[in-house]
């Protein structure tokens, strides 16, 4: 099954101006968060957007950055990493982003490392 056909959890997708408003940070700081992998996004539907589930209480999900590094080390592009994070993962029992939001970062990263 291709990533485009895989069932993914529902999430809103935020544009850069929406991220600026939501995070209360200037555009330059939001771009730095993206450059430093605190957040990742995609241009799938035109404008660059970031899944809203990557934001918790007005800040990037803290455990996302290290997980993105693990996925990049495994050869994932940002689009592939987003697909994996939002799609149910059998070995975790839920989508990895849901597990990260629940504080299960070690388990998610262990599974991500096994993908390399």
PDB file of C-alpha atoms in Angstrom:
ATOM      1  CA  UNK A   1       0.000   0.000   0.000  1.00  0.00           C
ATOM      2  CA  UNK A   2       1.455   3.385  -0.906  1.00  0.00           C
ATOM      3  CA  UNK A   3       1.731   6.156   1.647  1.00  0.00           C
ATOM      4  CA  UNK A   4      -0.954   8.156  -0.159  1.00  0.00           C
ATOM      5  CA  UNK A   5      -3.436   5.302   0.273  1.00  0.00           C
ATOM      6  CA  UNK A   6      -2.525   4.392   3.850  1.00  0.00           C
ATOM      7  CA  UNK A   7      -5.102   5.452   6.429  1.00  0.00           C
ATOM      8  CA  UNK A   8      -3.757   8.359   8.440  1.00  0.00           C
ATOM      9  CA  UNK A   9      -5.058  10.033  11.555  1.00  0.00           C
ATOM     10  CA  UNK A  10      -7.081  13.149  10.890  1.00  0.00           C
ATOM     11  CA  UNK A  11      -5.248  16.408  11.438  1.00  0.00           C
ATOM     12  CA  UNK A  12      -5.514  19.986  10.319  1.00  0.00           C
ATOM     13  CA  UNK A  13      -2.592  21.260   8.258  1.00  0.00           C
ATOM     14  CA  UNK A  14      -1.188  24.665   9.214  1.00  0.00           C
ATOM     15  CA  UNK A  15       0.371  27.176   6.821  1.00  0.00           C
ATOM     16  CA  UNK A  16       3.372  29.275   7.866  1.00  0.00           C
ATOM     17  CA  UNK A  17       1.177  32.318   8.697  1.00  0.00           C
ATOM     18  CA  UNK A  18      -1.058  30.059  10.830  1.00  0.00           C
ATOM     19  CA  UNK A  19       2.027  28.679  12.609  1.00  0.00           C
ATOM     20  CA  UNK A  20       3.232  32.232  13.292  1.00  0.00           C
ATOM     21  CA  UNK A  21      -0.139  33.000  14.932  1.00  0.00           C
ATOM     22  CA  UNK A  22      -0.435  29.704  16.818  1.00  0.00           C
ATOM     23  CA  UNK A  23       3.137  29.676  18.131  1.00  0.00           C
ATOM     24  CA  UNK A  24       3.266  33.426  18.778  1.00  0.00           C
ATOM     25  CA  UNK A  25       6.676  33.536  17.096  1.00  0.00           C
ATOM     26  CA  UNK A  26       7.959  35.653  14.194  1.00  0.00           C
ATOM     27  CA  UNK A  27       8.258  33.998  10.787  1.00  0.00           C
ATOM     28  CA  UNK A  28      12.062  33.817  11.073  1.00  0.00           C
ATOM     29  CA  UNK A  29      11.796  31.814  14.305  1.00  0.00           C
ATOM     30  CA  UNK A  30       9.168  29.482  12.765  1.00  0.00           C
ATOM     31  CA  UNK A  31      11.486  28.860   9.803  1.00  0.00           C
ATOM     32  CA  UNK A  32      14.325  28.096  12.244  1.00  0.00           C
ATOM     33  CA  UNK A  33      12.093  25.569  14.057  1.00  0.00           C
ATOM     34  CA  UNK A  34      11.577  23.895  10.673  1.00  0.00           C
ATOM     35  CA  UNK A  35      15.271  24.094   9.710  1.00  0.00           C
ATOM     36  CA  UNK A  36      16.265  22.537  13.053  1.00  0.00           C
ATOM     37  CA  UNK A  37      13.651  19.744  12.762  1.00  0.00           C
ATOM     38  CA  UNK A  38      11.570  20.866  15.738  1.00  0.00           C
ATOM     39  CA  UNK A  39       8.765  20.722  13.143  1.00  0.00           C
ATOM     40  CA  UNK A  40       8.462  19.175   9.686  1.00  0.00           C
ATOM     41  CA  UNK A  41       6.009  19.906   6.929  1.00  0.00           C
ATOM     42  CA  UNK A  42       5.082  19.234   3.339  1.00  0.00           C
ATOM     43  CA  UNK A  43       4.034  20.942   0.105  1.00  0.00           C
ATOM     44  CA  UNK A  44       1.623  18.153  -0.910  1.00  0.00           C
ATOM     45  CA  UNK A  45      -1.393  20.356  -1.555  1.00  0.00           C
ATOM     46  CA  UNK A  46       0.330  23.503  -2.804  1.00  0.00           C
ATOM     47  CA  UNK A  47       1.388  25.716   0.104  1.00  0.00           C
ATOM     48  CA  UNK A  48       3.871  24.403   2.654  1.00  0.00           C
ATOM     49  CA  UNK A  49       1.969  23.076   5.681  1.00  0.00           C
ATOM     50  CA  UNK A  50       2.659  21.359   8.998  1.00  0.00           C
ATOM     51  CA  UNK A  51       0.298  18.851  10.659  1.00  0.00           C
ATOM     52  CA  UNK A  52      -1.361  20.519  13.661  1.00  0.00           C
ATOM     53  CA  UNK A  53      -0.840  17.379  15.791  1.00  0.00           C
ATOM     54  CA  UNK A  54       2.864  18.334  15.872  1.00  0.00           C
ATOM     55  CA  UNK A  55       1.905  21.310  18.107  1.00  0.00           C
ATOM     56  CA  UNK A  56       1.011  20.885  21.793  1.00  0.00           C
ATOM     57  CA  UNK A  57      -0.054  23.813  23.982  1.00  0.00           C
ATOM     58  CA  UNK A  58       1.284  26.362  21.505  1.00  0.00           C
ATOM     59  CA  UNK A  59       4.713  24.727  21.140  1.00  0.00           C
ATOM     60  CA  UNK A  60       6.254  22.057  18.922  1.00  0.00           C
ATOM     61  CA  UNK A  61       5.906  18.590  20.460  1.00  0.00           C
ATOM     62  CA  UNK A  62       9.234  18.222  22.292  1.00  0.00           C
ATOM     63  CA  UNK A  63       9.754  14.556  21.386  1.00  0.00           C
ATOM     64  CA  UNK A  64       9.168  15.182  17.672  1.00  0.00           C
ATOM     65  CA  UNK A  65      12.659  16.557  16.924  1.00  0.00           C
ATOM     66  CA  UNK A  66      14.638  13.510  18.072  1.00  0.00           C
ATOM     67  CA  UNK A  67      12.186  11.208  16.358  1.00  0.00           C
ATOM     68  CA  UNK A  68      12.576  13.135  13.095  1.00  0.00           C
ATOM     69  CA  UNK A  69      16.367  12.756  13.380  1.00  0.00           C
ATOM     70  CA  UNK A  70      15.965   8.976  13.826  1.00  0.00           C
ATOM     71  CA  UNK A  71      13.670   8.804  10.780  1.00  0.00           C
ATOM     72  CA  UNK A  72      16.052  10.913   8.671  1.00  0.00           C
ATOM     73  CA  UNK A  73      18.925   8.637   9.747  1.00  0.00           C
ATOM     74  CA  UNK A  74      16.795   5.697   8.536  1.00  0.00           C
ATOM     75  CA  UNK A  75      16.599   7.358   5.104  1.00  0.00           C
ATOM     76  CA  UNK A  76      13.131   8.916   5.362  1.00  0.00           C
ATOM     77  CA  UNK A  77      12.303  12.172   3.593  1.00  0.00           C
ATOM     78  CA  UNK A  78      10.143  14.691   5.464  1.00  0.00           C
ATOM     79  CA  UNK A  79       7.064  13.489   3.517  1.00  0.00           C
ATOM     80  CA  UNK A  80       7.807   9.852   4.374  1.00  0.00           C
ATOM     81  CA  UNK A  81       8.427  10.750   8.021  1.00  0.00           C
ATOM     82  CA  UNK A  82       5.096  12.600   8.198  1.00  0.00           C
ATOM     83  CA  UNK A  83       3.295   9.636   6.616  1.00  0.00           C
ATOM     84  CA  UNK A  84       4.883   7.230   9.111  1.00  0.00           C
ATOM     85  CA  UNK A  85       4.105   9.466  12.091  1.00  0.00           C
ATOM     86  CA  UNK A  86       0.448   9.856  11.083  1.00  0.00           C
ATOM     87  CA  UNK A  87      -0.234   6.247  10.027  1.00  0.00           C
ATOM     88  CA  UNK A  88      -1.146   3.426  12.422  1.00  0.00           C
ATOM     89  CA  UNK A  89       1.924   1.379  13.329  1.00  0.00           C
ATOM     90  CA  UNK A  90       1.104  -2.232  14.206  1.00  0.00           C
ATOM     91  CA  UNK A  91       4.026  -2.693  16.614  1.00  0.00           C
ATOM     92  CA  UNK A  92       2.977   0.394  18.625  1.00  0.00           C
ATOM     93  CA  UNK A  93      -0.775  -0.129  18.378  1.00  0.00           C
ATOM     94  CA  UNK A  94      -1.503   3.466  17.346  1.00  0.00           C
ATOM     95  CA  UNK A  95      -0.071   6.087  15.014  1.00  0.00           C
ATOM     96  CA  UNK A  96       3.429   7.040  16.219  1.00  0.00           C
ATOM     97  CA  UNK A  97       2.406  10.689  16.680  1.00  0.00           C
ATOM     98  CA  UNK A  98      -0.327   9.579  19.090  1.00  0.00           C
ATOM     99  CA  UNK A  99       2.234   7.547  21.042  1.00  0.00           C
ATOM    100  CA  UNK A 100       4.623  10.536  21.128  1.00  0.00           C
ATOM    101  CA  UNK A 101       1.846  12.795  22.398  1.00  0.00           C
ATOM    102  CA  UNK A 102       1.166  10.188  25.116  1.00  0.00           C
ATOM    103  CA  UNK A 103       4.807  10.266  26.263  1.00  0.00           C
ATOM    104  CA  UNK A 104       5.924   7.002  24.638  1.00  0.00           C
ATOM    105  CA  UNK A 105       8.972   8.475  22.865  1.00  0.00           C
ATOM    106  CA  UNK A 106      11.407   5.634  23.624  1.00  0.00           C
ATOM    107  CA  UNK A 107       9.059   3.034  22.150  1.00  0.00           C
ATOM    108  CA  UNK A 108       8.443   5.134  19.013  1.00  0.00           C
ATOM    109  CA  UNK A 109      12.151   5.756  18.456  1.00  0.00           C
ATOM    110  CA  UNK A 110      12.988   2.077  18.966  1.00  0.00           C
ATOM    111  CA  UNK A 111      10.507   1.148  16.222  1.00  0.00           C
ATOM    112  CA  UNK A 112      11.792   3.971  13.988  1.00  0.00           C
ATOM    113  CA  UNK A 113      15.398   2.785  14.389  1.00  0.00           C
ATOM    114  CA  UNK A 114      14.374  -0.707  13.318  1.00  0.00           C
ATOM    115  CA  UNK A 115      13.177   0.742   9.997  1.00  0.00           C
ATOM    116  CA  UNK A 116      16.733   1.601   8.902  1.00  0.00           C
TER     117      UNK A 116
END
